[in-house]
mmCIF file of C-alpha atoms in Angstrom:
data_model
loop_
_atom_site.group_PDB
_atom_site.id
_atom_site.type_symbol
_atom_site.label_atom_id
_atom_site.label_comp_id
_atom_site.label_asym_id
_atom_site.label_seq_id
_atom_site.Cartn_x
_atom_site.Cartn_y
_atom_site.Cartn_z
ATOM 1 C CA MET A 1 -22.789 12.012 5.700
ATOM 2 C CA ASP A 2 -21.093 9.118 8.194
ATOM 3 C CA ALA A 3 -17.363 9.793 7.555
ATOM 4 C CA SER A 4 -15.942 6.135 9.893
ATOM 5 C CA PRO A 5 -13.292 4.608 8.440
ATOM 6 C CA ARG A 6 -16.469 0.946 8.234
ATOM 7 C CA SER A 7 -18.279 3.530 5.181
ATOM 8 C CA ASN A 8 -15.122 4.675 3.808
ATOM 9 C CA THR A 9 -13.391 0.994 3.389
ATOM 10 C CA VAL A 10 -16.568 -0.666 1.861
ATOM 11 C CA SER A 11 -16.133 2.189 -0.974
ATOM 12 C CA ARG A 12 -19.663 2.191 -3.452
ATOM 13 C CA GLY A 13 -19.474 2.964 -7.096
ATOM 14 C CA ASP A 14 -15.738 3.600 -7.328
ATOM 15 C CA PRO A 15 -13.538 0.247 -7.381
ATOM 16 C CA LEU A 16 -10.443 2.512 -7.514
ATOM 17 C CA ALA A 17 -11.600 4.711 -4.023
ATOM 18 C CA GLY A 18 -12.217 1.281 -2.218
ATOM 19 C CA LEU A 19 -8.399 0.405 -3.654
ATOM 20 C CA LEU A 20 -6.761 3.277 -1.771
ATOM 21 C CA ASP A 21 -8.479 3.592 0.763
ATOM 22 C CA GLY A 22 -5.993 1.428 2.364
ATOM 23 C CA PRO A 23 -2.902 3.282 4.162
ATOM 24 C CA ARG A 24 -3.630 3.682 7.662
ATOM 25 C CA ALA A 25 -0.121 4.804 9.085
ATOM 26 C CA ARG A 26 0.652 4.668 12.695
ATOM 27 C CA GLY A 27 3.652 5.906 13.998
ATOM 28 C CA ALA A 28 4.785 5.507 11.025
ATOM 29 C CA LEU A 29 8.989 5.975 10.166
ATOM 30 C CA MET A 30 10.045 9.466 8.359
ATOM 31 C CA ILE A 31 12.975 11.159 7.589
ATOM 32 C CA ARG A 32 14.655 12.888 5.361
ATOM 33 C CA ALA A 33 17.995 10.878 4.657
ATOM 34 C CA CYS A 34 20.956 13.696 3.515
ATOM 35 C CA PHE A 35 23.853 11.987 1.883
ATOM 36 C CA ASP A 36 27.165 13.152 -0.796
ATOM 37 C CA PRO A 37 28.119 10.696 -2.959
ATOM 38 C CA PRO A 38 29.066 8.376 -2.881
ATOM 39 C CA TRP A 39 26.205 6.934 -1.225
ATOM 40 C CA ALA A 40 24.362 3.282 -1.054
ATOM 41 C CA VAL A 41 22.498 2.256 1.645
ATOM 42 C CA ARG A 42 21.047 -1.554 2.017
ATOM 43 C CA VAL A 43 17.506 -1.438 3.396
ATOM 44 C CA GLU A 44 16.081 -5.360 4.667
ATOM 45 C CA ASP A 45 13.474 -3.518 7.018
ATOM 46 C CA ARG A 46 10.914 -5.931 4.929
ATOM 47 C CA ALA A 47 8.666 -3.675 5.750
ATOM 48 C CA PRO A 48 5.150 -4.212 3.821
ATOM 49 C CA LEU A 49 5.145 -0.537 2.055
ATOM 50 C CA THR A 50 7.686 3.060 1.951
ATOM 51 C CA VAL A 51 8.459 5.592 0.472
ATOM 52 C CA MET A 52 10.897 7.784 -1.099
ATOM 53 C CA LEU A 53 10.644 11.092 -2.566
ATOM 54 C CA MET A 54 13.153 12.320 -4.189
ATOM 55 C CA VAL A 55 14.179 16.424 -3.623
ATOM 56 C CA ARG A 56 17.462 16.899 -4.602
ATOM 57 C CA GLY A 57 20.231 15.170 -6.913
ATOM 58 C CA GLU A 58 19.369 12.162 -7.729
ATOM 59 C CA GLY A 59 19.704 8.282 -7.165
ATOM 60 C CA TRP A 60 19.145 4.549 -7.781
ATOM 61 C CA VAL A 61 16.852 1.503 -6.500
ATOM 62 C CA VAL A 62 18.277 -1.279 -7.026
ATOM 63 C CA PRO A 63 15.423 -4.135 -5.748
ATOM 64 C CA ASP A 64 17.150 -7.606 -5.397
ATOM 65 C CA GLU A 65 14.715 -8.535 -7.808
ATOM 66 C CA GLY A 66 13.481 -6.670 -10.580
ATOM 67 C CA GLU A 67 14.391 -3.381 -13.183
ATOM 68 C CA ARG A 68 16.319 -0.978 -10.949
ATOM 69 C CA VAL A 69 14.708 2.628 -11.271
ATOM 70 C CA ARG A 70 16.897 6.359 -11.601
ATOM 71 C CA LEU A 71 15.008 9.012 -9.409
ATOM 72 C CA THR A 72 15.888 12.989 -9.459
ATOM 73 C CA ALA A 73 14.363 15.869 -8.608
ATOM 74 C CA GLY A 74 11.291 15.652 -8.004
ATOM 75 C CA ASP A 75 10.912 11.562 -8.751
ATOM 76 C CA LEU A 76 8.874 9.244 -6.313
ATOM 77 C CA ALA A 77 9.536 5.762 -5.394
ATOM 78 C CA ILE A 78 7.137 2.882 -3.701
ATOM 79 C CA ALA A 79 9.253 -0.340 -3.078
ATOM 80 C CA ARG A 80 6.949 -3.025 -1.411
ATOM 81 C CA GLY A 81 7.825 -5.754 0.686
ATOM 82 C CA PRO A 82 8.710 -7.551 2.334
ATOM 83 C CA GLY A 83 11.875 -7.639 -0.467
ATOM 84 C CA ALA A 84 15.478 -5.571 0.223
ATOM 85 C CA TYR A 85 16.890 -3.395 -2.440
ATOM 86 C CA THR A 86 20.055 -0.646 -1.748
ATOM 87 C CA CYS A 87 19.634 2.943 -2.418
ATOM 88 C CA ALA A 88 22.591 4.469 -4.119
ATOM 89 C CA ASP A 89 24.091 7.552 -5.732
ATOM 90 C CA ASP A 90 25.191 5.284 -8.232
ATOM 91 C CA PRO A 91 23.801 0.947 -8.258
ATOM 92 C CA ALA A 92 28.141 0.106 -8.200
ATOM 93 C CA THR A 93 28.361 2.109 -4.649
ATOM 94 C CA ALA A 94 29.041 -0.573 -1.886
ATOM 95 C CA PRO A 95 26.122 -0.311 1.060
ATOM 96 C CA GLN A 96 28.333 1.925 4.210
ATOM 97 C CA ALA A 97 24.582 1.475 6.102
ATOM 98 C CA LEU A 98 22.380 -1.716 6.578
ATOM 99 C CA VAL A 99 18.227 -0.298 7.512
ATOM 100 C CA LEU A 100 16.896 -3.618 9.684
ATOM 101 C CA PRO A 101 13.101 -4.355 11.179
ATOM 102 C CA GLY A 102 11.954 -1.486 12.893
ATOM 103 C CA GLY A 103 14.025 1.162 11.483
ATOM 104 C CA ARG A 104 17.235 -0.080 13.177
ATOM 105 C CA CYS A 105 20.308 0.815 11.622
ATOM 106 C CA ALA A 106 23.258 -0.948 11.470
ATOM 107 C CA HIS A 107 27.257 -1.183 10.073
ATOM 108 C CA PRO A 108 26.640 -3.451 7.032
ATOM 109 C CA ASP A 109 28.370 -5.939 8.528
ATOM 110 C CA GLY A 110 26.034 -5.381 11.376
ATOM 111 C CA ARG A 111 27.273 -3.865 14.203
ATOM 112 C CA SER A 112 24.930 -1.379 15.245
ATOM 113 C CA LEU A 113 25.559 3.000 13.918
ATOM 114 C CA ASN A 114 24.345 3.907 17.788
ATOM 115 C CA GLY A 115 23.358 7.504 16.190
ATOM 116 C CA SER A 116 26.183 8.402 13.951
ATOM 117 C CA MET A 117 24.479 9.096 11.484
ATOM 118 C CA ASP A 118 21.533 11.341 13.251
ATOM 119 C CA LEU A 119 21.435 14.398 11.900
ATOM 120 C CA GLY A 120 18.495 16.001 14.577
ATOM 121 C CA ILE A 121 14.559 15.758 13.845
ATOM 122 C CA ARG A 122 13.877 13.024 11.732
ATOM 123 C CA ALA A 123 16.896 13.919 9.676
ATOM 124 C CA TRP A 124 19.747 10.923 8.667
ATOM 125 C CA GLY A 125 23.080 10.408 6.724
ATOM 126 C CA ASP A 126 25.768 12.263 5.705
ATOM 127 C CA ARG A 127 24.933 16.988 7.269
ATOM 128 C CA LEU A 128 21.608 18.072 6.532
ATOM 129 C CA ASP A 129 22.899 20.231 3.632
ATOM 130 C CA GLY A 130 23.794 17.123 1.932
ATOM 131 C CA SER A 131 23.638 17.063 -2.032
ATOM 132 C CA THR A 132 20.780 14.944 -2.604
ATOM 133 C CA VAL A 133 17.536 14.778 0.092
ATOM 134 C CA VAL A 134 15.431 11.869 0.058
ATOM 135 C CA LEU A 135 12.642 11.939 2.214
ATOM 136 C CA ILE A 136 11.134 8.317 2.678
ATOM 137 C CA GLY A 137 8.465 7.481 4.560
ATOM 138 C CA THR A 138 7.617 3.614 5.873
ATOM 139 C CA TYR A 139 4.658 1.722 7.213
ATOM 140 C CA LEU A 140 6.632 -0.357 9.635
ATOM 141 C CA MET A 141 3.890 -2.926 10.356
ATOM 142 C CA ASP A 142 1.294 -4.855 7.751
ATOM 143 C CA GLY A 143 -2.025 -3.787 9.247
ATOM 144 C CA GLU A 144 -1.616 -0.072 7.849
ATOM 145 C CA ILE A 145 -1.491 -1.227 4.644
ATOM 146 C CA SER A 146 -4.454 -3.412 3.388
ATOM 147 C CA GLY A 147 -3.729 -6.231 1.661
ATOM 148 C CA ARG A 148 -6.090 -5.539 -1.079
ATOM 149 C CA LEU A 149 -3.691 -2.405 -2.167
ATOM 150 C CA LEU A 150 -0.386 -4.514 -2.027
ATOM 151 C CA ASP A 151 -1.482 -7.235 -3.523
ATOM 152 C CA ALA A 152 -2.219 -5.130 -6.515
ATOM 153 C CA LEU A 153 1.565 -2.726 -6.602
ATOM 154 C CA PRO A 154 4.308 -4.234 -7.961
ATOM 155 C CA PRO A 155 7.597 -4.946 -6.000
ATOM 156 C CA LEU A 156 9.317 -1.180 -7.286
ATOM 157 C CA LEU A 157 7.111 1.176 -9.398
ATOM 158 C CA SER A 158 8.071 5.151 -10.144
ATOM 159 C CA LEU A 159 6.448 8.220 -11.106
ATOM 160 C CA THR A 160 8.295 11.338 -12.451
ATOM 161 C CA PRO A 161 6.656 15.615 -12.278
ATOM 162 C CA ALA A 162 5.338 13.958 -15.623
ATOM 163 C CA VAL A 163 3.120 12.347 -14.781
ATOM 164 C CA TRP A 164 2.537 12.798 -10.713
ATOM 165 C CA GLN A 165 2.828 16.411 -9.597
ATOM 166 C CA CYS A 166 1.801 16.102 -5.854
ATOM 167 C CA PRO A 167 1.375 20.066 -3.423
ATOM 168 C CA LEU A 168 1.930 17.513 -0.474
ATOM 169 C CA THR A 169 5.625 17.518 -1.329
ATOM 170 C CA PRO A 170 6.818 20.780 0.005
ATOM 171 C CA LEU A 171 4.314 20.786 2.847
ATOM 172 C CA LEU A 172 5.745 17.328 3.994
ATOM 173 C CA THR A 173 9.436 18.734 3.959
ATOM 174 C CA GLU A 174 8.197 21.587 5.980
ATOM 175 C CA GLU A 175 6.169 19.187 8.719
ATOM 176 C CA ILE A 176 9.271 16.588 8.654
ATOM 177 C CA GLY A 177 11.656 19.049 10.709
ATOM 178 C CA ARG A 178 9.276 20.135 13.091
ATOM 179 C CA ASP A 179 8.923 18.925 16.755
ATOM 180 C CA GLU A 180 5.742 20.011 18.203
ATOM 181 C CA PRO A 181 2.795 18.247 19.541
ATOM 182 C CA GLY A 182 0.428 15.716 17.420
ATOM 183 C CA GLN A 183 3.689 16.527 14.833
ATOM 184 C CA GLU A 184 3.489 12.062 14.528
ATOM 185 C CA ALA A 185 0.244 12.005 13.721
ATOM 186 C CA VAL A 186 0.368 14.705 10.928
ATOM 187 C CA LEU A 187 3.134 13.381 9.270
ATOM 188 C CA ASP A 188 0.741 9.613 9.285
ATOM 189 C CA ARG A 189 -1.827 11.620 7.857
ATOM 190 C CA LEU A 190 0.836 13.564 5.514
ATOM 191 C CA LEU A 191 2.474 10.224 4.055
ATOM 192 C CA ASP A 192 -1.137 8.335 3.226
ATOM 193 C CA LEU A 193 -2.127 11.572 1.686
ATOM 194 C CA LEU A 194 1.055 11.472 -0.253
ATOM 195 C CA VAL A 195 0.308 6.982 -1.278
ATOM 196 C CA ILE A 196 -2.859 7.662 -2.601
ATOM 197 C CA ALA A 197 -2.239 10.560 -4.850
ATOM 198 C CA ALA A 198 0.985 8.930 -5.810
ATOM 199 C CA LEU A 199 -1.024 5.536 -6.680
ATOM 200 C CA ARG A 200 -3.390 7.105 -7.817
ATOM 201 C CA ALA A 201 -1.724 8.221 -10.729
ATOM 202 C CA TRP A 202 0.055 5.394 -10.916
ATOM 203 C CA PHE A 203 -3.015 3.613 -11.378
ATOM 204 C CA SER A 204 -3.969 6.319 -14.280
ATOM 205 C CA ARG A 205 -0.881 5.384 -16.584
ATOM 206 C CA PRO A 206 -1.593 2.653 -19.732
ATOM 207 C CA GLU A 207 0.992 1.153 -18.699
ATOM 208 C CA ALA A 208 0.486 0.103 -15.212
ATOM 209 C CA ALA A 209 -0.419 -3.227 -13.960
ATOM 210 C CA ALA A 210 -3.687 -2.939 -12.653
ATOM 211 C CA PRO A 211 -4.888 -5.416 -11.086
ATOM 212 C CA ALA A 212 -6.496 -8.193 -13.439
ATOM 213 C CA TRP A 213 -10.605 -6.981 -11.557
ATOM 214 C CA TYR A 214 -9.727 -3.128 -12.105
ATOM 215 C CA ARG A 215 -8.845 -3.484 -16.412
ATOM 216 C CA ALA A 216 -11.931 -5.775 -16.481
ATOM 217 C CA ARG A 217 -14.305 -2.946 -15.002
ATOM 218 C CA ALA A 218 -14.302 -2.024 -19.046
ATOM 219 C CA ASP A 219 -15.660 -5.180 -20.040
ATOM 220 C CA PRO A 220 -19.663 -4.764 -20.524
ATOM 221 C CA VAL A 221 -20.784 -8.232 -18.246
ATOM 222 C CA VAL A 222 -18.207 -8.342 -16.336
ATOM 223 C CA GLY A 223 -17.472 -4.751 -15.243
ATOM 224 C CA ARG A 224 -21.578 -5.269 -14.401
ATOM 225 C CA VAL A 225 -20.542 -8.018 -11.925
ATOM 226 C CA LEU A 226 -17.739 -6.119 -10.633
ATOM 227 C CA ARG A 227 -19.474 -3.074 -9.808
ATOM 228 C CA LEU A 228 -22.347 -4.851 -7.955
ATOM 229 C CA VAL A 229 -20.505 -7.288 -5.877
ATOM 230 C CA GLN A 230 -18.488 -3.711 -4.841
ATOM 231 C CA ASP A 231 -21.493 -2.206 -4.158
ATOM 232 C CA ASP A 232 -23.053 -5.311 -1.941
ATOM 233 C CA PRO A 233 -20.363 -8.128 -1.009
ATOM 234 C CA ALA A 234 -22.678 -9.123 1.578
ATOM 235 C CA HIS A 235 -25.700 -9.445 -0.752
ATOM 236 C CA PRO A 236 -26.645 -13.311 -1.436
ATOM 237 C CA TRP A 237 -25.159 -13.706 -4.436
ATOM 238 C CA THR A 238 -24.789 -17.666 -6.404
ATOM 239 C CA VAL A 239 -23.986 -16.952 -10.283
ATOM 240 C CA ALA A 240 -26.928 -17.333 -11.621
ATOM 241 C CA SER A 241 -28.629 -14.352 -10.047
ATOM 242 C CA LEU A 242 -25.200 -12.048 -11.015
ATOM 243 C CA ALA A 243 -25.916 -13.807 -14.212
ATOM 244 C CA ALA A 244 -29.528 -13.031 -14.210
ATOM 245 C CA LYS A 245 -28.591 -8.983 -13.300
ATOM 246 C CA ALA A 246 -25.888 -9.168 -16.324
ATOM 247 C CA GLY A 247 -27.820 -10.665 -18.604
ATOM 248 C CA VAL A 248 -26.250 -13.578 -19.991
ATOM 249 C CA SER A 249 -26.236 -17.670 -18.941
ATOM 250 C CA ARG A 250 -24.412 -18.551 -16.291
ATOM 251 C CA ALA A 251 -21.834 -20.409 -18.129
ATOM 252 C CA ALA A 252 -20.722 -17.580 -19.939
ATOM 253 C CA LEU A 253 -20.881 -15.546 -17.212
ATOM 254 C CA ALA A 254 -18.816 -18.617 -15.444
ATOM 255 C CA ARG A 255 -16.747 -18.293 -18.912
ATOM 256 C CA ARG A 256 -15.815 -14.985 -19.329
ATOM 257 C CA PHE A 257 -15.346 -13.573 -15.742
ATOM 258 C CA THR A 258 -12.450 -16.115 -15.234
ATOM 259 C CA GLU A 259 -10.989 -15.305 -18.125
ATOM 260 C CA LEU A 260 -10.626 -11.726 -17.462
ATOM 261 C CA VAL A 261 -10.672 -11.034 -13.820
ATOM 262 C CA GLY A 262 -8.312 -15.013 -13.278
ATOM 263 C CA GLU A 263 -10.425 -16.705 -11.161
ATOM 264 C CA PRO A 264 -14.377 -17.667 -11.189
ATOM 265 C CA PRO A 265 -17.453 -15.387 -9.887
ATOM 266 C CA MET A 266 -17.822 -16.341 -6.126
ATOM 267 C CA THR A 267 -14.380 -17.462 -5.974
ATOM 268 C CA TYR A 268 -12.938 -13.465 -6.645
ATOM 269 C CA LEU A 269 -16.537 -12.893 -3.659
ATOM 270 C CA THR A 270 -15.252 -14.713 -1.147
ATOM 271 C CA GLY A 271 -11.696 -13.044 -1.459
ATOM 272 C CA ARG A 272 -13.556 -9.585 -1.344
ATOM 273 C CA ARG A 273 -15.885 -9.989 0.991
ATOM 274 C CA LEU A 274 -12.670 -12.010 3.800
ATOM 275 C CA ALA A 275 -10.498 -8.002 2.301
ATOM 276 C CA LEU A 276 -13.576 -6.711 3.604
ATOM 277 C CA ALA A 277 -13.658 -7.622 6.743
ATOM 278 C CA ALA A 278 -9.815 -7.775 7.552
ATOM 279 C CA ASP A 279 -10.066 -4.547 6.408
ATOM 280 C CA LEU A 280 -13.073 -3.908 9.170
ATOM 281 C CA LEU A 281 -10.911 -6.117 11.979
ATOM 282 C CA ARG A 282 -8.449 -3.659 11.939
ATOM 283 C CA ASP A 283 -10.180 0.134 11.762
ATOM 284 C CA THR A 284 -13.213 -0.356 13.928
ATOM 285 C CA ASP A 285 -14.302 -2.267 16.801
ATOM 286 C CA ASP A 286 -17.082 -3.838 15.492
ATOM 287 C CA THR A 287 -17.285 -7.823 17.509
ATOM 288 C CA VAL A 288 -16.345 -10.802 14.868
ATOM 289 C CA GLY A 289 -20.549 -11.322 14.357
ATOM 290 C CA ALA A 290 -21.417 -7.588 13.153
ATOM 291 C CA ILE A 291 -17.929 -7.816 10.901
ATOM 292 C CA ALA A 292 -19.283 -11.421 9.053
ATOM 293 C CA ARG A 293 -22.907 -9.362 9.030
ATOM 294 C CA GLN A 294 -21.398 -6.331 6.987
ATOM 295 C CA VAL A 295 -19.853 -8.520 4.411
ATOM 296 C CA GLY A 296 -22.135 -11.515 4.044
ATOM 297 C CA TYR A 297 -21.087 -14.262 6.605
ATOM 298 C CA GLY A 298 -24.723 -15.648 8.731
ATOM 299 C CA SER A 299 -22.424 -16.399 11.364
ATOM 300 C CA ALA A 300 -19.300 -14.930 13.628
ATOM 301 C CA PHE A 301 -18.378 -18.546 13.061
ATOM 302 C CA ALA A 302 -18.334 -19.249 9.146
ATOM 303 C CA LEU A 303 -16.660 -15.924 9.005
ATOM 304 C CA SER A 304 -13.681 -17.217 11.125
ATOM 305 C CA SER A 305 -13.375 -20.881 9.377
ATOM 306 C CA ALA A 306 -13.477 -19.034 6.061
ATOM 307 C CA PHE A 307 -10.642 -16.376 7.439
ATOM 308 C CA LYS A 308 -8.247 -18.359 8.521
ATOM 309 C CA ARG A 309 -8.571 -20.924 5.597
ATOM 310 C CA VAL A 310 -7.480 -18.085 3.384
ATOM 311 C CA HIS A 311 -5.310 -15.576 5.890
ATOM 312 C CA GLY A 312 -4.183 -18.465 8.083
ATOM 313 C CA VAL A 313 -5.337 -16.981 11.625
ATOM 314 C CA SER A 314 -8.317 -16.644 13.436
ATOM 315 C CA PRO A 315 -10.002 -13.190 12.786
ATOM 316 C CA GLN A 316 -8.892 -12.164 16.346
ATOM 317 C CA GLU A 317 -5.044 -12.779 15.308
ATOM 318 C CA HIS A 318 -5.541 -11.140 12.990
ATOM 319 C CA ARG A 319 -6.828 -7.855 14.562
ATOM 320 C CA THR A 320 -4.929 -8.535 17.562
ATOM 321 C CA ARG A 321 -1.890 -8.023 15.450
ATOM 322 C CA ALA A 322 -3.203 -5.645 12.605
ATOM 323 C CA GLY A 323 -3.053 -3.584 16.102
#
């Protein structure tokens, strides 16, 4: 079986697998944060995704916008950028440090901390045996997380051990303090798996705000069309051909699809094709022309025009930035 990134990106039959085939950490920032109350860290790094796993103690994640989340031992939170937030023992505690883009750390007034809070290999904070320990993994570049996945997530989500238990936690706790050859790659893959496991648990909850197209899978008509598009996005689909496969009229399909998914069938198809193209540009060395054929465009020019119209950059520019 082909296990290349390409075969994993265009997932067949399971739309959740396709959605979760997004994390690709490359030198992600991994630290063990150790604190004694009172403590507070202001995060303004604009990172696309950050995972916080509370190993010991408790704390709060307070976003600038939206509801704050309390974490106790075993709880996990995922923050989607670029919004800023504060992590603290108490929402009222004033920040003692500031995290900036690229993992740089500073005093609240912007002065560099100059490593004053470094505690050794991937450890940071007050003291190694602090009463609060949080494992933090940060994807630093936009290209490490697919746009489809980011669009499906709220700015901040959390899971408790009652709904999420992962055997990766003790392994990550052990590996984060090691300094061995290839350790960065090991931690990158563990972070990817941790995110996938957490998001799979989150999407399975009835109250999770899953994307409209994901909820629409249960509809007998729209779900059929979604599976057709997801399984074979390169096929020259039209509203008429999709309606015929679903056993309804074009007007009925257009109306029902738009109502449940939030956009017309062909708009969804275009978005799906361009999202797949973005992932392939990131994960493969295929030419733009080859990728165009894989996702349903007749030429590199046709894909480039559509890609730039939606993403604001050319496919090659997107590839360069993701790399």
